[in-house]
mmCIF file of C-alpha atoms in Angstrom:
data_model
loop_
_atom_site.group_PDB
_atom_site.id
_atom_site.type_symbol
_atom_site.label_atom_id
_atom_site.label_comp_id
_atom_site.label_asym_id
_atom_site.label_seq_id
_atom_site.Cartn_x
_atom_site.Cartn_y
_atom_site.Cartn_z
ATOM 1 C CA MET A 151 182.083 65.538 128.255
ATOM 2 C CA ASN A 152 184.834 68.049 127.576
ATOM 3 C CA ASN A 153 188.080 66.777 126.136
ATOM 4 C CA PHE A 154 191.232 67.558 128.064
ATOM 5 C CA THR A 155 194.885 66.628 128.338
ATOM 6 C CA PHE A 156 196.597 66.023 131.659
ATOM 7 C CA ASN A 157 200.376 65.955 131.803
ATOM 8 C CA LEU A 158 202.171 65.100 135.005
ATOM 9 C CA ARG A 159 205.903 65.618 134.875
ATOM 10 C CA THR A 160 207.793 63.511 137.375
ATOM 11 C CA VAL A 161 211.072 64.682 138.852
ATOM 12 C CA VAL A 162 213.165 62.349 140.980
ATOM 13 C CA HIS A 163 215.846 63.720 143.297
ATOM 14 C CA SER A 164 218.203 61.062 144.584
ATOM 15 C CA GLY A 165 221.339 61.125 146.661
ATOM 16 C CA ALA A 166 222.834 60.646 150.097
ATOM 17 C CA SER A 167 221.470 63.939 151.448
ATOM 18 C CA SER A 168 218.640 64.572 148.989
ATOM 19 C CA THR A 169 215.983 64.782 151.720
ATOM 20 C CA ALA A 170 217.751 67.814 153.214
ATOM 21 C CA ALA A 171 216.975 69.713 150.000
ATOM 22 C CA ILE A 172 213.201 69.196 150.206
ATOM 23 C CA PRO A 173 212.384 72.623 151.731
ATOM 24 C CA ALA A 174 214.602 74.374 149.153
ATOM 25 C CA LEU A 175 212.799 72.555 146.323
ATOM 26 C CA PHE A 176 209.453 73.845 147.598
ATOM 27 C CA LYS A 177 210.921 77.329 148.065
ATOM 28 C CA ALA A 178 212.132 77.345 144.443
ATOM 29 C CA LYS A 179 208.527 76.703 143.344
ATOM 30 C CA GLY A 180 207.220 79.604 145.454
ATOM 31 C CA ALA A 181 205.700 77.525 148.254
ATOM 32 C CA GLN A 182 205.327 79.034 151.701
ATOM 33 C CA ARG A 183 203.031 76.616 153.574
ATOM 34 C CA VAL A 184 203.599 72.911 152.900
ATOM 35 C CA LEU A 185 201.269 70.126 154.016
ATOM 36 C CA LEU A 186 203.005 66.818 154.722
ATOM 37 C CA LEU A 187 200.856 63.811 153.782
ATOM 38 C CA SER A 188 201.865 60.354 154.934
ATOM 39 C CA ASP A 189 200.430 57.303 156.646
ATOM 40 C CA LYS A 190 200.427 55.931 160.167
ATOM 41 C CA GLY A 191 202.967 53.231 159.257
ATOM 42 C CA LEU A 192 205.685 55.719 158.321
ATOM 43 C CA ASP A 193 204.659 57.892 161.256
ATOM 44 C CA SER A 194 205.151 54.990 163.686
ATOM 45 C CA LEU A 195 208.648 54.415 162.263
ATOM 46 C CA GLY A 196 209.678 58.039 162.862
ATOM 47 C CA PHE A 197 209.897 59.053 159.200
ATOM 48 C CA VAL A 198 207.170 61.696 159.445
ATOM 49 C CA GLU A 199 208.900 63.393 162.377
ATOM 50 C CA ARG A 200 212.218 63.266 160.511
ATOM 51 C CA LEU A 201 210.713 64.818 157.385
ATOM 52 C CA ALA A 202 208.879 67.463 159.422
ATOM 53 C CA SER A 203 212.124 68.458 161.160
ATOM 54 C CA LEU A 204 213.589 69.482 157.790
ATOM 55 C CA PHE A 205 211.274 72.494 157.780
ATOM 56 C CA THR A 206 212.185 73.819 161.243
ATOM 57 C CA ALA A 207 215.356 75.574 160.082
ATOM 58 C CA GLU A 208 213.733 77.070 156.986
ATOM 59 C CA ASP A 209 212.481 80.658 157.371
ATOM 60 C CA GLU A 210 210.569 81.143 154.124
ATOM 61 C CA VAL A 211 208.937 77.698 153.777
ATOM 62 C CA LYS A 212 207.027 76.403 156.781
ATOM 63 C CA LEU A 213 205.210 73.178 157.462
ATOM 64 C CA ALA A 214 201.514 74.085 157.537
ATOM 65 C CA GLY A 215 200.482 70.725 158.972
ATOM 66 C CA ILE A 216 200.848 66.967 158.974
ATOM 67 C CA TYR A 217 198.092 64.592 157.886
ATOM 68 C CA THR A 218 198.551 60.845 158.366
ATOM 69 C CA ASP A 219 194.968 59.503 158.242
ATOM 70 C CA ILE A 220 195.378 57.904 154.821
ATOM 71 C CA GLU A 221 194.861 54.198 154.193
ATOM 72 C CA ALA A 222 197.260 52.104 152.087
ATOM 73 C CA ASP A 223 194.800 52.106 149.179
ATOM 74 C CA ALA A 224 193.461 55.635 149.549
ATOM 75 C CA SER A 225 189.774 56.008 148.854
ATOM 76 C CA CYS A 226 188.028 59.124 147.565
ATOM 77 C CA LEU A 227 186.963 59.758 151.148
ATOM 78 C CA ASP A 228 190.618 59.701 152.305
ATOM 79 C CA ILE A 229 191.559 62.166 149.569
ATOM 80 C CA ASN A 230 188.634 64.485 150.288
ATOM 81 C CA ARG A 231 189.467 64.519 154.007
ATOM 82 C CA ALA A 232 193.122 65.303 153.241
ATOM 83 C CA LEU A 233 192.080 68.155 150.935
ATOM 84 C CA ALA A 234 189.714 69.529 153.586
ATOM 85 C CA PHE A 235 192.635 69.478 156.041
ATOM 86 C CA ALA A 236 194.843 71.262 153.477
ATOM 87 C CA LYS A 237 192.235 74.032 153.252
ATOM 88 C CA GLN A 238 191.922 74.161 157.042
ATOM 89 C CA VAL A 239 195.674 74.772 157.499
ATOM 90 C CA ASN A 240 195.853 77.084 154.467
ATOM 91 C CA ALA A 241 198.463 74.947 152.696
ATOM 92 C CA ASP A 242 199.717 76.147 149.319
ATOM 93 C CA SER A 243 201.695 72.967 148.532
ATOM 94 C CA ILE A 244 201.542 69.256 149.323
ATOM 95 C CA PHE A 245 204.457 66.922 150.058
ATOM 96 C CA SER A 246 203.375 63.291 150.003
ATOM 97 C CA SER A 247 205.541 60.612 151.545
ATOM 98 C CA ARG A 248 203.992 57.182 151.283
ATOM 99 C CA ARG A 249 205.043 53.547 151.352
ATOM 100 C CA TRP A 250 205.128 51.651 148.084
ATOM 101 C CA GLN A 251 202.601 48.859 148.001
ATOM 102 C CA ARG A 252 203.263 45.454 146.444
ATOM 103 C CA TYR A 253 200.501 43.773 144.492
#
């Protein structure tokens, strides 16, 4: 087995209108086609539609697609299906909006 180091830097944007800045954040990273990942629960509450609408006014960053077929405890199969969908819609970035689970 090869040794490797994985470093994931987390950035949190918070504020009254922070969601409005989401397309600009992707644009700053060079994204052009964003895939929105979520779940059916948030979709049924209207959050997915609300997040998707943020990209309608943006000219340089478009929503490539929306994928909501992810279970609460995502399996490898869920992840592989989401990645296959990302390839299908030619997404260059992924925006994941999920519910926090309590254990």
